[in-house]
Amino acid sequence: MSKLSDGRPQLSETVASLLRDRIMSGQLRPGSRIRLEQVAEETGLSITPVREALLMLRAEDMVELQPRRGHVVAPLSRQDIIDVFGLQGHIAGELVARVAAVITPAQLDELRAVHQRLARAAQARQASKVEQLEFEFHRGINRLADARKLSWLLRAATRYTPTRFYAADAAWRAAMVTDHEALLAALAANDADAARPVMARHFTDGAERLVKHLDDLGLWTA
């Protein structure tokens, strides 16, 4: 994520993240119009960061600029979701497999500490904290892989993940805790072959949950 000099996210990226989450979770449907003034009023920001956010989303094929309509949500299909989450799972699986071969006991303890905090937040239904700590847990693994380009590609792909949607889902939170425990066990055993499919399943499970949610909303037939 881009940062300002004091470490805060840029306002345009904050708006882009909000709109990505709404698009991928079905709150904003394909073909629906995104009005700059409305988003600016809702977020309490000026038009400029909203316009910059929409430029980012156009570059990511999440919105389109149409004559006489302005910015509208781009088409989205079941296969798009399966493809994006499959890519995430493949890259993340490779990263965790590399970590399994080199992780130290001290590094494993750090991941366990983050997971314990995350499990407590999940139990307490603290969605925003779950969102933050889930990111921290996976970022910790990816940094240990020492693979800058793969990690960059994964960050780009995971922009499409509606993290707020998942963090608010009790079933996903329970599955997430189980997946993390399996990952930690594989890392403790230095078992790359076990770690890779667990991580991949973590993402394919997310795709299945999201597709079902969008099915239930009737997104594809709207």
mmCIF file of C-alpha atoms in Angstrom:
data_model
loop_
_atom_site.group_PDB
_atom_site.id
_atom_site.type_symbol
_atom_site.label_atom_id
_atom_site.label_comp_id
_atom_site.label_asym_id
_atom_site.label_seq_id
_atom_site.Cartn_x
_atom_site.Cartn_y
_atom_site.Cartn_z
ATOM 1 C CA MET A 1 0.000 0.000 0.000
ATOM 2 C CA SER A 2 1.270 3.494 -0.787
ATOM 3 C CA LYS A 3 2.138 5.593 2.227
ATOM 4 C CA LEU A 4 2.439 9.239 3.100
ATOM 5 C CA SER A 5 5.599 10.379 4.835
ATOM 6 C CA ASP A 6 4.030 9.915 8.280
ATOM 7 C CA GLY A 7 3.028 6.323 7.523
ATOM 8 C CA ARG A 8 -0.667 6.926 6.852
ATOM 9 C CA PRO A 9 -2.280 5.402 3.770
ATOM 10 C CA GLN A 10 -2.827 7.877 0.954
ATOM 11 C CA LEU A 11 -6.415 9.097 0.852
ATOM 12 C CA SER A 12 -6.883 7.875 -2.707
ATOM 13 C CA GLU A 13 -5.798 4.341 -1.745
ATOM 14 C CA THR A 14 -8.177 4.405 1.227
ATOM 15 C CA VAL A 15 -11.066 5.251 -1.114
ATOM 16 C CA ALA A 16 -9.940 2.663 -3.670
ATOM 17 C CA SER A 17 -9.804 -0.013 -0.960
ATOM 18 C CA LEU A 18 -13.335 0.853 0.178
ATOM 19 C CA LEU A 19 -14.714 0.674 -3.360
ATOM 20 C CA ARG A 20 -12.839 -2.559 -4.187
ATOM 21 C CA ASP A 21 -14.377 -4.198 -1.143
ATOM 22 C CA ARG A 22 -17.867 -3.069 -2.125
ATOM 23 C CA ILE A 23 -17.461 -4.227 -5.709
ATOM 24 C CA MET A 24 -16.086 -7.662 -4.825
ATOM 25 C CA SER A 25 -18.668 -8.244 -2.082
ATOM 26 C CA GLY A 26 -21.553 -7.326 -4.381
ATOM 27 C CA GLN A 27 -22.571 -4.092 -2.665
ATOM 28 C CA LEU A 28 -21.748 -2.348 -5.933
ATOM 29 C CA ARG A 29 -22.981 -4.469 -8.834
ATOM 30 C CA PRO A 30 -21.548 -4.640 -12.364
ATOM 31 C CA GLY A 31 -22.944 -1.788 -14.432
ATOM 32 C CA SER A 32 -23.850 0.370 -11.437
ATOM 33 C CA ARG A 33 -22.706 3.972 -11.538
ATOM 34 C CA ILE A 34 -20.195 5.376 -9.047
ATOM 35 C CA ARG A 35 -20.782 9.089 -8.476
ATOM 36 C CA LEU A 36 -17.727 11.082 -7.420
ATOM 37 C CA GLU A 37 -19.714 13.588 -5.387
ATOM 38 C CA GLN A 38 -21.588 10.895 -3.496
ATOM 39 C CA VAL A 39 -18.399 9.023 -2.558
ATOM 40 C CA ALA A 40 -16.695 12.256 -1.549
ATOM 41 C CA GLU A 41 -19.602 13.236 0.675
ATOM 42 C CA GLU A 42 -19.781 9.797 2.275
ATOM 43 C CA THR A 43 -16.070 9.649 3.045
ATOM 44 C CA GLY A 44 -15.751 13.292 4.029
ATOM 45 C CA LEU A 45 -13.065 13.852 1.395
ATOM 46 C CA SER A 46 -12.641 16.169 -1.547
ATOM 47 C CA ILE A 47 -13.287 15.125 -5.124
ATOM 48 C CA THR A 48 -9.547 14.823 -5.898
ATOM 49 C CA PRO A 49 -8.718 11.623 -3.940
ATOM 50 C CA VAL A 50 -11.969 10.041 -5.134
ATOM 51 C CA ARG A 51 -11.077 10.788 -8.751
ATOM 52 C CA GLU A 52 -7.567 9.382 -8.179
ATOM 53 C CA ALA A 53 -9.074 6.240 -6.612
ATOM 54 C CA LEU A 54 -11.278 5.704 -9.649
ATOM 55 C CA LEU A 55 -8.253 6.051 -11.923
ATOM 56 C CA MET A 56 -6.582 3.262 -9.921
ATOM 57 C CA LEU A 57 -9.666 1.077 -10.230
ATOM 58 C CA ARG A 58 -9.870 1.702 -13.986
ATOM 59 C CA ALA A 59 -6.258 0.501 -14.293
ATOM 60 C CA GLU A 60 -7.260 -2.657 -12.376
ATOM 61 C CA ASP A 61 -10.309 -3.276 -14.618
ATOM 62 C CA MET A 62 -12.678 -2.844 -11.701
ATOM 63 C CA VAL A 63 -14.462 0.206 -13.119
ATOM 64 C CA GLU A 64 -14.993 1.604 -16.607
ATOM 65 C CA LEU A 65 -15.509 5.145 -17.859
ATOM 66 C CA GLN A 66 -18.549 5.248 -20.143
ATOM 67 C CA PRO A 67 -19.801 8.152 -22.275
ATOM 68 C CA ARG A 68 -22.604 10.156 -20.622
ATOM 69 C CA ARG A 69 -22.615 7.787 -17.604
ATOM 70 C CA GLY A 70 -19.249 8.363 -16.002
ATOM 71 C CA HIS A 71 -17.623 5.640 -13.911
ATOM 72 C CA VAL A 72 -19.461 2.315 -13.703
ATOM 73 C CA VAL A 73 -18.521 -1.024 -12.149
ATOM 74 C CA ALA A 74 -16.870 -3.324 -14.694
ATOM 75 C CA PRO A 75 -18.278 -6.778 -15.545
ATOM 76 C CA LEU A 76 -17.475 -9.553 -13.057
ATOM 77 C CA SER A 77 -18.013 -13.306 -13.457
ATOM 78 C CA ARG A 78 -17.763 -16.410 -11.306
ATOM 79 C CA GLN A 79 -14.728 -17.446 -13.334
ATOM 80 C CA ASP A 80 -13.039 -14.103 -12.605
ATOM 81 C CA ILE A 81 -13.270 -14.820 -8.898
ATOM 82 C CA ILE A 82 -12.087 -18.412 -9.266
ATOM 83 C CA ASP A 83 -9.157 -17.248 -11.415
ATOM 84 C CA VAL A 84 -8.048 -14.451 -9.086
ATOM 85 C CA PHE A 85 -8.273 -16.528 -5.917
ATOM 86 C CA GLY A 86 -6.621 -19.486 -7.644
ATOM 87 C CA LEU A 87 -3.704 -17.243 -8.578
ATOM 88 C CA GLN A 88 -3.485 -15.944 -5.026
ATOM 89 C CA GLY A 89 -3.458 -19.476 -3.643
ATOM 90 C CA HIS A 90 -0.763 -20.630 -6.068
ATOM 91 C CA ILE A 91 1.597 -17.750 -5.252
ATOM 92 C CA ALA A 92 0.912 -17.840 -1.515
ATOM 93 C CA GLY A 93 1.434 -21.617 -1.505
ATOM 94 C CA GLU A 94 4.838 -21.235 -3.125
ATOM 95 C CA LEU A 95 5.845 -18.541 -0.636
ATOM 96 C CA VAL A 96 4.858 -20.549 2.438
ATOM 97 C CA ALA A 97 6.595 -23.644 1.052
ATOM 98 C CA ARG A 98 9.827 -21.654 0.852
ATOM 99 C CA VAL A 99 9.339 -20.400 4.389
ATOM 100 C CA ALA A 100 8.823 -23.946 5.686
ATOM 101 C CA ALA A 101 12.346 -24.818 4.590
ATOM 102 C CA VAL A 102 14.071 -21.952 6.384
ATOM 103 C CA ILE A 103 11.932 -20.719 9.304
ATOM 104 C CA THR A 104 13.620 -20.445 12.678
ATOM 105 C CA PRO A 105 12.031 -21.232 16.058
ATOM 106 C CA ALA A 106 12.033 -17.518 16.935
ATOM 107 C CA GLN A 107 10.261 -16.606 13.694
ATOM 108 C CA LEU A 108 7.726 -19.371 14.249
ATOM 109 C CA ASP A 109 7.048 -18.032 17.747
ATOM 110 C CA GLU A 110 6.358 -14.579 16.274
ATOM 111 C CA LEU A 111 3.807 -16.038 13.840
ATOM 112 C CA ARG A 112 2.188 -18.020 16.639
ATOM 113 C CA ALA A 113 1.864 -14.862 18.739
ATOM 114 C CA VAL A 114 0.080 -13.048 15.899
ATOM 115 C CA HIS A 115 -2.171 -16.065 15.353
ATOM 116 C CA GLN A 116 -3.114 -16.215 19.035
ATOM 117 C CA ARG A 117 -4.125 -12.559 18.984
ATOM 118 C CA LEU A 118 -6.053 -13.191 15.774
ATOM 119 C CA ALA A 119 -7.867 -16.203 17.234
ATOM 120 C CA ARG A 120 -8.924 -14.143 20.254
ATOM 121 C CA ALA A 121 -10.180 -11.332 18.000
ATOM 122 C CA ALA A 122 -12.127 -13.865 15.911
ATOM 123 C CA GLN A 123 -13.704 -15.352 19.027
ATOM 124 C CA ALA A 124 -14.653 -11.859 20.202
ATOM 125 C CA ARG A 125 -16.140 -11.008 16.769
ATOM 126 C CA GLN A 126 -13.847 -8.004 16.416
ATOM 127 C CA ALA A 127 -14.052 -7.779 12.632
ATOM 128 C CA SER A 128 -11.743 -4.810 12.113
ATOM 129 C CA LYS A 129 -9.080 -6.369 14.338
ATOM 130 C CA VAL A 130 -9.447 -9.701 12.528
ATOM 131 C CA GLU A 131 -8.919 -7.906 9.222
ATOM 132 C CA GLN A 132 -5.778 -6.201 10.526
ATOM 133 C CA LEU A 133 -4.238 -9.291 12.156
ATOM 134 C CA GLU A 134 -5.024 -11.593 9.222
ATOM 135 C CA PHE A 135 -3.050 -9.195 7.036
ATOM 136 C CA GLU A 136 -0.229 -9.111 9.587
ATOM 137 C CA PHE A 137 -0.062 -12.930 9.802
ATOM 138 C CA HIS A 138 0.240 -13.413 6.041
ATOM 139 C CA ARG A 139 2.588 -10.472 5.615
ATOM 140 C CA GLY A 140 4.866 -12.093 8.211
ATOM 141 C CA ILE A 141 4.994 -15.320 6.195
ATOM 142 C CA ASN A 142 5.566 -13.537 2.898
ATOM 143 C CA ARG A 143 8.453 -11.480 4.266
ATOM 144 C CA LEU A 144 10.203 -14.610 5.504
ATOM 145 C CA ALA A 145 10.060 -16.087 1.994
ATOM 146 C CA ASP A 146 12.541 -13.426 0.797
ATOM 147 C CA ALA A 147 10.927 -13.335 -2.650
ATOM 148 C CA ARG A 148 10.286 -9.691 -3.455
ATOM 149 C CA LYS A 149 8.717 -10.124 -6.878
ATOM 150 C CA LEU A 150 6.421 -12.999 -5.911
ATOM 151 C CA SER A 151 5.354 -11.084 -2.812
ATOM 152 C CA TRP A 152 4.628 -8.016 -4.951
ATOM 153 C CA LEU A 153 2.519 -10.092 -7.336
ATOM 154 C CA LEU A 154 0.576 -11.541 -4.411
ATOM 155 C CA ARG A 155 -0.084 -8.078 -2.971
ATOM 156 C CA ALA A 156 -1.403 -6.963 -6.355
ATOM 157 C CA ALA A 157 -3.700 -9.988 -6.623
ATOM 158 C CA THR A 158 -5.024 -9.734 -3.077
ATOM 159 C CA ARG A 159 -6.295 -6.217 -3.730
ATOM 160 C CA TYR A 160 -9.359 -7.992 -5.110
ATOM 161 C CA THR A 161 -10.063 -9.702 -1.762
ATOM 162 C CA PRO A 162 -13.047 -8.149 0.096
ATOM 163 C CA THR A 163 -11.408 -8.348 3.517
ATOM 164 C CA ARG A 164 -14.243 -6.605 5.349
ATOM 165 C CA PHE A 165 -16.716 -9.167 3.998
ATOM 166 C CA TYR A 166 -14.622 -12.093 5.232
ATOM 167 C CA ALA A 167 -13.768 -10.624 8.627
ATOM 168 C CA ALA A 168 -17.478 -10.170 9.367
ATOM 169 C CA ASP A 169 -18.306 -13.806 8.455
ATOM 170 C CA ALA A 170 -18.340 -16.128 11.503
ATOM 171 C CA ALA A 171 -17.913 -19.290 9.412
ATOM 172 C CA TRP A 172 -14.942 -17.828 7.570
ATOM 173 C CA ARG A 173 -13.345 -16.721 10.845
ATOM 174 C CA ALA A 174 -13.582 -20.267 12.227
ATOM 175 C CA ALA A 175 -12.140 -21.776 9.034
ATOM 176 C CA MET A 176 -9.365 -19.182 9.013
ATOM 177 C CA VAL A 177 -8.276 -20.126 12.544
ATOM 178 C CA THR A 178 -8.220 -23.814 11.579
ATOM 179 C CA ASP A 179 -6.193 -23.108 8.428
ATOM 180 C CA HIS A 180 -3.664 -21.027 10.336
ATOM 181 C CA GLU A 181 -3.183 -23.763 12.918
ATOM 182 C CA ALA A 182 -2.529 -26.271 10.121
ATOM 183 C CA LEU A 183 -0.063 -23.862 8.525
ATOM 184 C CA LEU A 184 1.792 -23.374 11.805
ATOM 185 C CA ALA A 185 1.999 -27.135 12.299
ATOM 186 C CA ALA A 186 3.462 -27.588 8.806
ATOM 187 C CA LEU A 187 5.949 -24.784 9.376
ATOM 188 C CA ALA A 188 6.999 -26.268 12.736
ATOM 189 C CA ALA A 189 7.667 -29.574 10.959
ATOM 190 C CA ASN A 190 9.548 -27.805 8.123
ATOM 191 C CA ASP A 191 7.127 -29.597 5.799
ATOM 192 C CA ALA A 192 6.821 -27.613 2.573
ATOM 193 C CA ASP A 193 4.674 -30.291 0.925
ATOM 194 C CA ALA A 194 2.108 -29.974 3.719
ATOM 195 C CA ALA A 195 2.211 -26.180 3.941
ATOM 196 C CA ARG A 196 1.602 -25.513 0.235
ATOM 197 C CA PRO A 197 -1.853 -27.156 -0.138
ATOM 198 C CA VAL A 198 -3.067 -25.768 3.193
ATOM 199 C CA MET A 199 -2.301 -22.247 2.030
ATOM 200 C CA ALA A 200 -3.866 -22.863 -1.387
ATOM 201 C CA ARG A 201 -7.035 -24.195 0.290
ATOM 202 C CA HIS A 202 -7.177 -21.049 2.427
ATOM 203 C CA PHE A 203 -7.706 -19.057 -0.775
ATOM 204 C CA THR A 204 -9.912 -21.490 -2.707
ATOM 205 C CA ASP A 205 -12.196 -21.679 0.323
ATOM 206 C CA GLY A 206 -12.443 -17.900 0.180
ATOM 207 C CA ALA A 207 -13.398 -18.077 -3.507
ATOM 208 C CA GLU A 208 -16.128 -20.636 -2.834
ATOM 209 C CA ARG A 209 -17.602 -18.556 -0.009
ATOM 210 C CA LEU A 210 -17.571 -15.399 -2.105
ATOM 211 C CA VAL A 211 -19.116 -17.060 -5.167
ATOM 212 C CA LYS A 212 -21.913 -18.506 -3.025
ATOM 213 C CA HIS A 213 -22.530 -15.095 -1.451
ATOM 214 C CA LEU A 214 -22.759 -13.453 -4.870
ATOM 215 C CA ASP A 215 -24.958 -16.308 -6.128
ATOM 216 C CA ASP A 216 -27.313 -15.662 -3.227
ATOM 217 C CA LEU A 217 -27.400 -11.965 -4.128
ATOM 218 C CA GLY A 218 -28.339 -12.852 -7.706
ATOM 219 C CA LEU A 219 -25.370 -10.836 -8.941
ATOM 220 C CA TRP A 220 -24.891 -12.752 -12.181
ATOM 221 C CA THR A 221 -28.512 -12.394 -13.303
ATOM 222 C CA ALA A 222 -29.132 -8.828 -12.164
#
